[in-house]
């Protein structure tokens, strides 16, 4: 056993309102620079949709992540030692047009144009060439299903559905969407690290944050294609790759990362989980149908005396252990088994987990389709006959008859295993039923207990889930052990001295070299 | 006849070049490590780069290898060349790679000038080195055509001069006797090495061959916490533990 600690995250998708505040918070702190304009270390996608960069999930295009190899091993799909031959021109590298050409507007023209017949306009110009451009694409142009034929219908996950099923998803009255905020997953078996020929990328032992040493990166660009989540970006100006750093200077000081701190929907949770590093390879090379279970198995119980002993002998500090015991991530992922990893079949063992969205699934249309619309005499609006079915006649009925095929969610969150998604949705539903019994009262106690029993939750669990989902305060959502202050200071100080110790590894002014 | 120009070009220049190359490279690597990068522009333009870069790099590596062999193992090369068929084989192979080198460079040069996005990331050092290389390869190709069997006379006549430089006892006899166009090619080589550390060429020195031997995953520990937390030792005793 080799117990290590990892900062892990949970995003509760039912709560995300798609406001992009997280993206802006991140952009303002980290990527508001030349060469990084197009980067969104945090981005929010609408699902179904093609995402950013376009079709990042389709590994037939970008060849990211790991794939099973002979005799139970795994190998990098499009990178690795043999692919060093591609170093002069990497065939799996997305180019700027797969993201979007960054642009701004000539706002000054609005003020400085001479008086004339027509109103001055602010023309869009490219942030790369400075020339006027015709904007074709932005980082979130598929927002809220806009441009559905170009975006939502091209979603790679629809491959998992039958043509009839995916057709049904796009009937107007059945259409549904949810948001998928994404950051780097700070994986346990990161493909970016493994693909970097320079050895510039590494995982920090202390907290598992994956970083690129800016002094060692030489623009071989292998990580960009190899990360199946496309969360390593190439800075075309400095000739260095960059990625989400999980705001490590903030985390070291015990603060929440900027995207999480600013999250309007309060969907984000961050905490320590302990895992057994000896099992990484074995877990990553597991059978596809068990991937979710084995993935969760690598995370160990921070309350078990045996684990605590092993963790201590590995030098994990008491404060970190305490944080692991109170970790909201551990609760969502392991204790209640509510959260799932995104695309576990990429086999990088992501440490960011998602509570799958219940709302679009249960949002079945009430069977009032035959009723003619009626004008509400008071509100003077047409009563919409298409409303969420909130009836409780059939417990869990809406999940089975979901209008969002479970297969689609399963393709995203459980390598195609519908049962894994379904049990989690049922748990979310059971908690709602239980709360409805308590607050609205139109559900009988026995019905509520029956719902909880069926998914294996107790009333106490349900209360805790409800609390952490709806009422949790800042300190409940973010349980971060600070680095010990004296060590934190030296971590910064030592950044430039020791090759790739922590942080960016550079003290130089970051400019483009000759 | 040895003139002072000769002694400048073939004695002073090579030593200056070596000095600048060593100091410059050390400085770039140690002090300006952030700015050492291959500065790839594939992200901005992919198609032309594929043809240009591949032809350029493959041709360059082959041609460079042949030159190095002639310099380092002249006797072996001469022995190999003692059969005409082998000589012709070697020369033709070398020439084909040189053409690939040239074609790749021209394509990259054109791309640099004509693709607006690439122009944005073009610095004067890029143009400088591309012009120098263009000059050098063209000369090389012309020499290969005009003065046949270069692999043999390089090994027998140029190598001794280069080795005399290494031995710090410059002997210009053979080099002065060479045609001027060959002398220009040698000077071109020195010039390229002179500016080498201050151009993007420096990325060839950080070619990631060590990747072939290292394990895929890298975990870096700032602290060996067990030692940091050992109260019997000085608190600051720590070593980064890299696994
Ligand atoms: S998600 Fe992050 S840690 Fe995982 S492979 Fe991609 S860049 Fe690396
Ligand atoms: S800030 Fe929060 S709620 Fe808003 S888009 Fe980001 S994750 Fe969703």
XYZ file of C-alpha atoms and ligand atoms in Angstrom:
773
model
C 0.000 0.000 0.000
C 1.314 3.429 -0.945
C -1.206 5.964 0.322
C -1.035 9.399 -1.227
C -3.285 12.408 -1.009
C -4.976 14.071 -3.937
C -7.027 17.218 -4.238
C -10.236 16.002 -5.828
C -13.253 17.873 -7.112
C -16.971 17.269 -7.515
C -19.249 19.264 -9.831
C -22.971 18.932 -9.147
C -24.466 19.273 -12.627
C -28.043 19.825 -11.519
C -26.948 23.076 -9.952
C -24.994 24.531 -12.854
C -26.824 27.463 -14.423
C -24.400 27.857 -17.306
C -23.409 31.377 -16.387
C -19.701 31.056 -17.310
C -18.650 33.036 -14.254
C -16.114 30.315 -13.498
C -14.562 30.676 -16.957
C -14.265 34.426 -16.593
C -12.733 34.184 -13.124
C -10.095 31.839 -14.488
C -9.475 33.876 -17.624
C -8.971 37.068 -15.670
C -6.381 35.522 -13.405
C -4.444 33.198 -15.665
C -5.017 33.381 -19.396
C -5.446 37.037 -20.175
C -2.163 37.143 -22.095
C -0.897 37.117 -25.648
C -0.836 33.556 -26.920
C -3.299 32.443 -24.272
C -6.356 34.377 -25.432
C -7.940 31.326 -26.935
C -7.337 29.174 -23.845
C -10.146 28.481 -21.443
C -8.621 26.354 -18.690
C -12.151 26.335 -17.339
C -14.879 26.142 -19.934
C -18.593 25.420 -19.799
C -20.215 23.383 -22.528
C -23.798 22.723 -23.399
C -24.641 19.059 -23.727
C -25.552 17.738 -26.215
C -22.944 19.671 -28.137
C -19.541 19.368 -29.706
C -17.746 21.244 -26.955
C -14.465 23.075 -26.954
C -12.308 22.321 -28.865
C -14.770 20.968 -31.395
C -15.428 17.268 -30.867
C -12.780 16.872 -28.194
C -14.439 13.656 -27.054
C -13.910 11.949 -30.386
C -10.633 10.107 -29.977
C -10.775 8.902 -33.564
C -9.860 12.482 -34.410
C -7.401 13.492 -31.722
C -6.184 10.124 -30.494
C -6.020 11.189 -26.851
C -5.869 9.092 -23.719
C -4.938 5.453 -23.213
C -6.221 2.387 -24.969
C -5.979 -1.276 -24.064
C -3.002 -3.029 -25.587
C -1.960 -6.642 -25.756
C -2.021 -8.853 -22.656
C -4.004 -6.498 -20.459
C -1.647 -3.540 -20.612
C -2.531 -0.050 -21.794
C -0.762 2.304 -24.134
C -1.106 5.903 -25.198
C -3.411 6.124 -28.168
C -1.681 8.764 -30.259
C 1.516 9.560 -28.368
C 4.267 7.666 -26.619
C 7.840 6.675 -27.252
C 7.289 5.301 -30.722
C 5.365 8.404 -31.737
C 8.493 10.447 -31.112
C 8.896 10.111 -34.870
C 5.963 12.494 -35.222
C 7.817 15.215 -33.440
C 8.402 17.300 -36.587
C 4.705 17.426 -37.289
C 2.286 15.910 -34.834
C -0.714 14.527 -36.755
C -2.919 14.516 -33.641
C -2.455 18.143 -32.734
C -5.621 20.235 -32.799
C -4.945 23.577 -34.471
C -6.236 26.997 -33.528
C -9.231 26.592 -35.844
C -10.393 23.580 -33.838
C -10.729 25.944 -30.879
C -11.515 29.329 -32.426
C -9.540 32.287 -33.666
C -9.441 34.721 -30.758
C -10.881 38.124 -31.569
C -11.621 41.539 -30.190
C -13.473 44.551 -31.553
C -12.085 47.905 -32.623
C -13.981 49.761 -29.970
C -11.975 52.911 -30.436
C -13.533 53.334 -33.878
C -16.815 54.012 -32.137
C -15.369 57.093 -30.513
C -12.741 58.278 -32.929
C -14.483 57.898 -36.293
C -15.115 61.177 -38.048
C -18.668 62.409 -38.301
C -20.497 60.881 -41.235
C -23.671 59.597 -42.758
C -23.563 56.210 -41.099
C -23.022 55.050 -37.567
C -19.495 53.846 -36.907
C -19.164 50.173 -36.071
C -16.662 48.236 -34.029
C -15.267 45.714 -36.478
C -13.986 42.421 -35.183
C -10.250 41.865 -35.527
C -8.207 38.742 -34.986
C -6.095 38.726 -31.839
C -3.447 36.776 -33.717
C -2.928 38.741 -36.906
C -4.674 41.969 -35.918
C -6.535 41.884 -39.256
C -10.320 42.173 -39.554
C -11.914 38.747 -39.496
C -15.246 37.182 -40.028
C -15.950 35.475 -36.729
C -16.869 31.868 -37.368
C -16.585 30.304 -33.977
C -16.268 31.108 -30.315
C -15.478 29.028 -27.257
C -19.148 28.572 -26.381
C -21.069 29.089 -29.554
C -23.157 26.056 -28.896
C -24.508 27.630 -25.717
C -28.075 26.604 -24.875
C -28.347 24.448 -27.999
C -27.895 27.369 -30.356
C -26.861 26.220 -33.795
C -28.171 22.759 -33.026
C -27.544 21.232 -36.464
C -23.898 22.290 -36.359
C -23.215 21.551 -32.743
C -25.635 19.453 -30.732
C -26.331 17.021 -33.545
C -22.607 16.441 -34.040
C -22.078 15.400 -30.409
C -19.716 12.406 -30.368
C -21.738 10.708 -27.635
C -24.670 10.278 -29.987
C -22.669 7.471 -31.565
C -23.746 5.377 -28.603
C -27.424 5.814 -29.480
C -29.488 4.286 -32.233
C -30.481 6.730 -34.994
C -34.071 6.613 -33.770
C -33.009 7.410 -30.225
C -30.909 10.377 -31.208
C -33.656 11.544 -33.550
C -36.066 11.478 -30.646
C -33.706 13.614 -28.544
C -34.071 16.466 -30.959
C -37.833 16.585 -31.255
C -38.747 20.035 -30.194
C -40.950 19.007 -27.305
C -38.388 16.518 -26.068
C -35.294 18.613 -26.438
C -33.292 18.936 -23.245
C -29.887 20.213 -22.285
C -27.551 20.567 -19.379
C -24.237 22.276 -18.814
C -20.920 20.586 -18.439
C -18.248 22.783 -16.843
C -14.794 21.336 -17.396
C -11.331 21.926 -16.013
C -8.232 19.740 -15.992
C -9.048 16.566 -14.090
C -5.632 16.313 -12.413
C -5.668 12.646 -13.297
C -3.973 9.819 -11.432
C -2.728 8.302 -14.684
C -2.312 11.477 -16.707
C -1.779 11.031 -20.429
C -0.285 14.496 -20.650
C 2.538 13.572 -18.272
C 3.203 10.299 -20.036
C 3.294 11.903 -23.466
C 5.685 14.748 -22.698
C 9.014 13.936 -24.345
C 10.832 16.616 -22.364
C 9.548 15.373 -19.041
C 8.246 18.853 -18.308
C 4.868 17.743 -17.001
C 4.601 16.131 -13.615
C 2.205 15.347 -10.842
C 2.951 16.917 -7.500
C 3.337 14.211 -4.910
C 1.895 16.279 -2.082
C -1.474 17.170 -3.561
C -1.636 15.532 -6.970
C -1.857 18.762 -8.939
C -0.539 18.250 -12.473
C 1.723 21.038 -13.688
C 3.904 21.904 -16.664
C 7.366 23.136 -15.807
C 7.658 26.154 -18.059
C 11.439 26.027 -18.069
C 11.546 22.483 -19.371
C 8.692 22.531 -21.902
C 10.152 22.772 -25.397
C 6.986 22.943 -27.489
C 7.002 19.328 -28.670
C 3.179 19.624 -28.346
C 2.578 15.968 -27.568
C 0.516 16.658 -24.438
C -1.992 18.756 -26.351
C -3.086 15.808 -28.434
C -2.533 13.203 -25.733
C -4.834 14.714 -23.107
C -8.187 13.188 -24.012
C -9.965 16.121 -22.365
C -7.944 18.671 -24.373
C -6.983 20.482 -21.221
C -3.382 21.123 -22.121
C -3.069 24.130 -24.395
C -0.272 25.365 -26.618
C 0.711 28.998 -26.197
C 1.526 30.019 -29.738
C 3.387 33.100 -28.585
C 5.793 31.800 -25.941
C 6.123 28.339 -27.459
C 5.225 26.628 -24.180
C 2.234 24.525 -23.292
C 0.037 25.562 -20.417
C -2.762 24.022 -18.457
C -5.020 24.484 -15.461
C -2.890 24.732 -12.333
C -5.839 24.294 -9.976
C -4.862 27.735 -8.661
C -2.096 26.014 -6.715
C -0.878 29.239 -5.104
C -4.362 29.644 -3.656
C -4.748 26.012 -2.699
C -1.397 26.043 -0.920
C -2.690 28.884 1.194
C -5.936 27.060 1.940
C -8.071 29.075 -0.465
C -10.478 27.677 -3.038
C -9.456 27.907 -6.712
C -10.882 30.973 -8.438
C -13.406 29.097 -10.570
C -14.769 27.333 -7.505
C -14.761 30.392 -5.293
C -16.739 32.388 -7.845
C -19.171 29.650 -8.867
C -22.613 31.213 -8.840
C -24.544 27.966 -8.757
C -22.307 26.697 -5.942
C -21.985 23.487 -7.850
C -18.336 22.936 -6.994
C -16.817 20.998 -4.160
C -13.178 20.414 -3.429
C -11.493 18.176 -0.924
C -8.755 15.668 -0.292
C -9.092 12.019 -1.135
C -6.572 9.357 -0.236
C -5.682 6.741 -2.812
C -3.445 3.761 -3.141
C -0.757 4.657 -5.666
C 0.297 1.038 -6.071
C -2.993 0.273 -7.765
C -2.865 2.995 -10.415
C -1.651 0.903 -13.308
C -3.870 -2.030 -12.472
C -6.910 0.237 -12.177
C -6.226 2.068 -15.401
C -5.881 -1.189 -17.313
C -9.086 -2.741 -15.950
C -11.925 -4.228 -17.985
C -14.045 -1.548 -19.610
C -17.329 -2.719 -18.100
C -15.916 -2.456 -14.543
C -13.991 0.745 -15.040
C -16.228 2.919 -12.884
C -16.141 0.528 -9.945
C -12.408 -0.058 -10.070
C -11.832 3.651 -10.510
C -13.761 4.364 -7.314
C -12.041 1.472 -5.535
C -8.656 3.111 -5.776
C -9.917 5.800 -3.412
C -9.599 4.526 0.146
C -11.488 5.178 3.366
C -9.755 7.942 5.348
C -11.424 6.773 8.559
C -10.067 3.263 8.593
C -7.284 2.885 11.178
C -5.228 0.798 8.806
C -5.326 3.499 6.111
C -4.522 6.209 8.632
C -1.485 4.269 9.761
C -0.301 3.743 6.195
C -0.908 7.397 5.362
C 1.055 8.595 8.361
C 3.969 6.348 7.596
C 3.962 7.902 4.134
C 4.413 11.315 5.698
C 0.887 12.615 5.133
C 0.309 15.377 7.657
C -2.430 15.209 10.270
C -4.081 18.314 8.862
C -4.330 16.606 5.484
C -5.793 13.498 7.083
C -8.371 15.559 8.890
C -9.274 17.278 5.645
C -9.618 13.892 3.973
C -12.037 12.772 6.667
C -14.227 15.837 6.158
C -13.823 15.868 2.428
C -16.999 16.645 0.472
C -15.390 14.913 -2.498
C -15.053 11.672 -0.552
C -18.684 11.904 0.535
C -20.071 12.427 -2.947
C -17.801 9.991 -4.690
C -17.373 7.117 -2.271
C -19.644 7.389 0.728
C -22.862 8.123 -1.150
C -21.600 7.036 -4.567
C -23.398 9.897 -6.233
C -20.674 11.197 -8.513
C -19.094 9.709 -11.623
C -15.905 10.451 -13.546
C -16.149 12.007 -17.005
C -15.308 9.495 -19.726
C -13.588 6.886 -17.572
C -12.888 4.918 -20.749
C -10.062 7.345 -21.529
C -8.283 5.593 -18.647
C -6.453 8.587 -17.254
C -8.240 8.121 -13.912
C -9.626 11.675 -13.690
C -9.989 13.088 -10.194
C -12.821 15.427 -11.071
C -16.217 13.816 -10.576
C -19.683 14.837 -11.711
C -23.025 14.306 -10.045
C -25.070 13.471 -13.156
C -27.942 15.831 -13.978
C -31.350 14.659 -12.885
C -33.373 17.591 -14.171
C -33.161 17.032 -17.929
C -33.805 13.363 -17.377
C -36.915 13.643 -15.282
C -38.202 16.568 -17.256
C -40.744 14.455 -19.030
C -43.689 16.234 -20.486
C -46.987 16.021 -18.703
C -49.479 14.042 -20.731
C -51.679 16.994 -21.481
C -50.719 17.174 -25.098
C -54.274 16.893 -26.300
C -55.516 19.841 -24.306
C -55.921 22.997 -26.294
C -53.883 25.855 -24.925
C -55.909 28.145 -22.761
C -55.441 31.797 -22.001
C -54.847 32.320 -18.340
C -57.487 34.902 -17.404
C -55.395 36.547 -14.735
C -51.839 36.370 -16.048
C -52.979 36.911 -19.634
C -50.522 34.352 -20.910
C -51.075 31.100 -22.661
C -50.859 28.335 -20.131
C -48.089 26.035 -21.166
C -49.296 22.506 -21.244
C -45.792 21.228 -21.422
C -44.577 21.190 -17.856
C -42.221 19.116 -15.777
C -43.891 16.006 -14.580
C -43.641 16.317 -10.827
C -46.263 13.775 -10.042
C -45.187 11.072 -7.680
C -47.587 8.355 -8.736
C -44.817 6.147 -9.875
C -41.737 6.399 -7.759
C -38.767 6.614 -10.125
C -41.162 6.358 -13.039
C -39.736 9.372 -14.739
C -36.238 7.967 -14.718
C -37.242 4.836 -16.552
C -39.158 6.837 -19.118
C -36.500 9.502 -19.299
C -36.664 11.815 -22.240
C -32.914 12.112 -22.196
C -31.724 8.606 -23.054
C -29.731 7.169 -20.172
C -27.449 5.735 -22.792
C -26.377 9.228 -23.646
C -25.444 10.041 -20.046
C -23.785 6.665 -19.718
C -21.640 7.393 -22.729
C -20.355 10.466 -20.919
C -20.028 9.313 -17.360
C -19.717 5.563 -17.115
C -18.142 4.129 -20.255
C -21.615 3.133 -21.450
C -22.836 1.375 -18.298
C -26.406 2.621 -17.893
C -26.850 0.976 -14.499
C -24.175 3.189 -12.964
C -25.961 6.341 -14.100
C -29.386 5.042 -13.241
C -28.624 4.163 -9.631
C -27.180 7.610 -9.105
C -30.182 9.346 -10.629
C -32.427 7.197 -8.489
C -30.526 8.254 -5.401
C -30.923 11.905 -6.324
C -34.607 11.264 -6.877
C -34.987 9.411 -3.597
C -33.535 12.347 -1.691
C -36.034 14.628 -3.409
C -38.907 12.348 -2.585
C -37.776 12.210 1.017
C -37.465 15.996 1.212
C -40.861 16.424 -0.424
C -42.324 14.193 2.213
C -40.773 16.433 4.895
C -41.558 19.825 3.423
C -44.567 19.566 1.106
C -46.117 16.609 2.816
C -47.984 15.168 -0.144
C -45.889 12.031 -0.015
C -46.451 9.507 2.697
C -43.670 8.533 5.082
C -43.746 4.917 3.968
C -43.384 5.974 0.347
C -40.373 8.123 1.210
C -38.744 5.362 3.233
C -39.436 2.903 0.479
C -37.692 5.168 -2.027
C -34.657 5.563 0.209
C -34.522 1.848 0.969
C -34.578 0.952 -2.660
C -31.390 2.910 -3.352
C -29.732 1.958 -0.072
C -29.728 5.327 1.632
C -30.757 6.105 5.194
C -32.702 9.149 6.311
C -29.486 10.412 7.848
C -27.683 10.090 4.519
C -30.507 11.873 2.786
C -30.306 14.745 5.265
C -26.568 14.999 4.742
C -26.909 14.896 0.967
C -29.597 17.530 1.120
C -27.453 19.689 3.350
C -24.333 19.429 1.218
C -26.294 19.965 -1.963
C -28.489 22.855 -0.980
C -27.383 24.551 2.184
C -23.663 23.946 2.430
C -21.542 26.894 3.465
C -18.239 27.806 1.957
C -16.215 25.778 4.433
C -18.353 22.712 3.843
C -17.848 22.858 0.110
C -14.127 23.493 0.223
C -12.108 21.549 2.736
C -8.518 22.327 1.875
C -5.553 21.567 4.083
C -3.187 24.492 3.826
C 0.446 23.742 3.281
C 2.279 24.437 6.466
C 3.032 28.075 6.291
C 6.784 27.895 6.567
C 6.849 25.197 3.904
C 4.457 27.067 1.652
C 6.759 30.040 1.641
C 9.706 27.911 0.732
C 7.741 26.140 -1.946
C 7.521 29.435 -3.740
C 11.089 30.335 -2.999
C 12.451 27.061 -4.284
C 10.451 27.152 -7.464
C 13.320 28.223 -9.634
C 16.132 26.420 -7.869
C 15.231 22.796 -7.989
C 14.430 21.379 -11.367
C 10.685 20.998 -11.500
C 9.910 21.048 -7.822
C 6.625 22.894 -7.651
C 4.885 25.559 -9.591
C 5.826 26.711 -13.042
C 9.504 26.178 -12.364
C 10.430 29.533 -13.770
C 11.475 32.861 -12.352
C 12.151 34.408 -15.725
C 9.985 36.992 -17.367
C 7.907 34.811 -19.652
C 8.575 36.053 -23.153
C 9.097 34.508 -26.545
C 12.662 33.386 -27.083
C 14.576 33.654 -30.324
C 49.292 31.952 -50.695
C 48.060 32.502 -47.200
C 46.623 35.949 -46.652
C 45.446 37.651 -43.503
C 41.893 37.172 -44.702
C 42.548 33.477 -44.746
C 43.871 33.471 -41.241
C 40.876 35.459 -40.092
C 38.340 33.205 -41.764
C 39.966 29.893 -41.004
C 41.689 30.487 -37.678
C 40.106 33.412 -35.837
C 36.520 32.794 -36.955
C 36.348 29.112 -35.971
C 37.762 29.750 -32.517
C 35.494 32.729 -32.007
C 32.594 30.597 -33.136
C 33.402 27.818 -30.705
C 33.775 30.246 -27.826
C 30.519 32.052 -28.563
C 28.732 28.764 -29.166
C 29.768 27.273 -25.825
C 29.203 30.356 -23.707
C 26.008 31.278 -25.557
C 24.499 27.844 -25.250
C 25.346 27.613 -21.577
C 23.821 31.034 -20.985
C 20.663 30.256 -22.938
C 20.162 26.943 -21.206
C 20.960 28.035 -17.690
C 19.807 31.627 -17.517
C 17.122 31.815 -20.195
C 15.659 28.369 -19.939
C 12.130 29.634 -20.384
C 13.061 31.027 -23.757
C 14.541 27.769 -25.039
C 11.833 26.223 -27.154
C 11.313 24.781 -30.587
C 8.733 27.558 -31.039
C 6.610 25.264 -33.146
C 4.048 27.028 -35.300
C 2.141 23.891 -36.230
C -0.691 25.094 -34.032
C -1.259 28.050 -36.349
C -0.708 26.324 -39.699
C -0.627 22.596 -40.184
C -0.575 21.486 -43.802
C 2.430 23.273 -45.223
C 4.287 22.564 -42.019
C 3.837 18.845 -42.435
C 5.591 18.746 -45.802
C 8.083 21.470 -45.056
C 9.108 20.425 -41.593
C 9.347 16.712 -42.319
C 11.400 17.165 -45.493
C 13.565 19.733 -43.783
C 14.307 17.779 -40.615
C 14.839 14.389 -42.225
C 17.097 15.840 -44.928
C 18.987 17.902 -42.395
C 19.631 15.002 -40.050
C 20.933 12.775 -42.844
C 23.184 15.447 -44.341
C 24.494 16.409 -40.930
C 25.250 12.775 -40.131
C 27.202 12.301 -43.365
C 29.253 15.428 -42.668
C 29.926 14.264 -39.139
C 31.043 10.851 -40.322
C 33.436 12.392 -42.806
C 34.794 14.583 -40.042
C 35.011 11.989 -37.284
C 35.907 8.822 -39.202
C 37.655 9.953 -42.398
C 39.571 6.708 -42.763
C 36.542 4.505 -42.490
C 34.791 6.633 -45.061
C 37.699 6.479 -47.479
C 37.825 2.727 -47.091
C 34.105 2.497 -47.816
C 34.502 4.713 -50.869
C 37.246 2.555 -52.346
C 34.618 0.657 -54.335
C 33.036 2.964 -56.955
C 29.595 1.453 -56.525
C 29.565 2.243 -52.816
C 30.876 5.723 -53.467
C 28.128 6.433 -55.960
C 25.501 5.008 -53.635
C 26.674 7.240 -50.816
C 26.869 10.353 -52.966
C 23.450 9.836 -54.485
C 21.845 9.183 -51.103
C 23.498 12.260 -49.673
C 22.370 14.374 -52.580
C 18.773 13.220 -52.360
C 18.657 14.091 -48.669
C 20.276 17.443 -49.407
C 17.542 18.165 -51.933
C 14.895 17.223 -49.389
C 16.619 19.530 -46.913
C 16.570 22.336 -49.487
C 12.994 21.768 -50.615
C 11.782 21.641 -47.012
C 13.579 24.837 -46.154
C 12.197 26.662 -49.186
C 8.675 25.551 -48.329
C 9.084 26.661 -44.717
C 10.541 29.970 -45.875
C 7.686 30.624 -48.252
C 5.225 29.663 -45.546
C 6.870 32.052 -43.150
C 6.535 34.927 -45.601
C 3.098 34.238 -47.031
C 0.963 32.844 -44.192
C -0.221 35.869 -42.198
C -0.476 33.934 -38.942
C 3.083 32.694 -39.284
C 4.341 36.171 -40.082
C 3.054 37.241 -36.694
C 5.331 34.770 -34.929
C 8.357 35.502 -37.124
C 11.371 37.180 -35.570
C 14.389 38.573 -37.354
C 16.546 35.755 -36.026
C 14.249 33.297 -37.814
C 14.805 35.085 -41.106
C 18.527 35.367 -40.453
C 18.959 31.681 -39.829
C 16.766 30.695 -42.736
C 18.720 32.870 -45.141
C 22.005 31.499 -43.806
C 20.775 27.936 -44.167
C 19.441 28.595 -47.646
C 22.808 29.988 -48.684
C 24.621 27.078 -47.080
C 22.516 24.289 -48.582
C 22.495 25.837 -52.025
C 26.288 26.082 -51.920
C 26.467 22.494 -50.716
C 24.320 21.247 -53.577
C 26.289 23.247 -56.158
C 29.550 21.878 -54.780
C 28.199 18.350 -54.903
C 27.500 18.806 -58.609
C 30.603 20.772 -59.619
C 33.195 18.987 -57.528
C 32.261 15.364 -57.664
C 32.959 12.815 -54.894
C 32.869 15.235 -52.027
C 32.639 12.442 -49.504
C 36.127 11.389 -50.459
C 37.842 14.746 -50.683
C 36.081 15.938 -47.519
C 37.552 12.995 -45.679
C 41.012 13.328 -47.148
C 41.444 17.114 -47.371
C 38.934 18.927 -45.170
C 39.032 16.627 -42.177
C 42.751 17.210 -41.557
C 42.113 20.962 -41.452
C 39.231 20.593 -39.032
C 41.227 18.222 -36.859
C 44.135 20.654 -36.854
C 41.712 23.196 -35.378
C 40.698 20.727 -32.705
C 44.342 20.059 -31.892
C 44.836 23.825 -31.474
C 47.468 23.734 -34.162
C 45.698 25.170 -37.226
C 47.090 23.956 -40.510
C 45.575 25.852 -43.425
C 47.444 24.101 -46.195
C 44.587 22.014 -47.514
C 41.817 24.503 -47.005
C 43.535 27.325 -48.871
C 44.072 25.036 -51.807
C 40.344 24.389 -52.068
C 38.094 26.179 -54.582
C 36.573 29.367 -53.233
C 33.089 28.004 -53.276
C 34.121 25.248 -50.870
C 35.812 27.802 -48.667
C 32.570 29.797 -48.622
C 30.709 26.676 -47.551
C 33.109 26.201 -44.639
C 32.786 29.828 -43.584
C 28.998 29.499 -43.840
C 29.143 26.603 -41.422
C 31.102 28.682 -38.933
C 28.637 31.539 -39.247
C 25.701 29.262 -38.595
C 27.372 27.862 -35.501
C 28.166 31.388 -34.387
C 24.538 32.496 -34.315
C 23.261 29.048 -33.342
C 22.688 29.704 -29.621
C 20.745 32.880 -30.306
C 18.302 31.437 -32.782
C 15.622 28.784 -32.685
C 18.260 26.242 -33.752
C 19.047 25.833 -30.068
C 16.103 23.484 -29.770
C 18.123 20.776 -31.503
C 20.311 20.567 -28.393
C 17.338 19.764 -26.186
C 15.981 17.049 -28.464
C 14.079 14.773 -26.087
C 15.937 11.521 -26.529
C 15.875 10.795 -22.803
C 12.140 10.190 -23.251
C 12.994 6.784 -24.660
C 14.428 5.651 -21.329
C 12.256 7.318 -18.762
C 9.144 5.749 -17.215
C 5.945 7.313 -18.501
C 4.635 8.797 -15.288
C 6.462 11.378 -13.247
C 5.669 12.339 -9.691
C 7.765 15.019 -8.078
C 7.874 15.623 -4.358
C 9.091 18.886 -3.044
C 9.468 17.515 0.403
C 10.492 14.233 1.727
C 7.953 14.730 4.460
C 9.238 11.932 6.605
C 12.496 13.752 6.930
C 10.982 17.180 7.305
C 8.812 15.957 10.135
C 11.597 14.176 11.951
C 12.127 16.406 14.982
C 15.469 14.892 15.801
C 16.936 16.392 12.678
C 17.353 19.968 11.646
C 13.929 21.041 10.422
C 15.168 22.331 7.142
C 16.709 19.069 6.159
C 14.944 18.041 3.035
C 15.556 16.606 -0.364
C 13.246 16.666 -3.330
C 12.301 13.066 -3.929
C 11.719 12.389 -7.592
C 10.096 9.143 -8.569
S -7.150 16.146 -17.729
Fe -5.379 17.259 -16.947
S -4.128 15.715 -15.843
Fe -5.631 14.601 -17.099
S -4.494 14.130 -18.960
Fe -5.599 16.074 -19.341
S -4.164 17.722 -18.784
Fe -3.371 15.783 -17.945
S -19.881 29.525 -12.341
Fe -20.788 27.608 -11.560
S -22.936 27.736 -12.159
Fe -21.853 29.241 -13.432
S -21.308 28.055 -15.303
Fe -19.574 27.884 -13.903
S -19.935 25.964 -12.846
Fe -21.900 26.543 -13.759
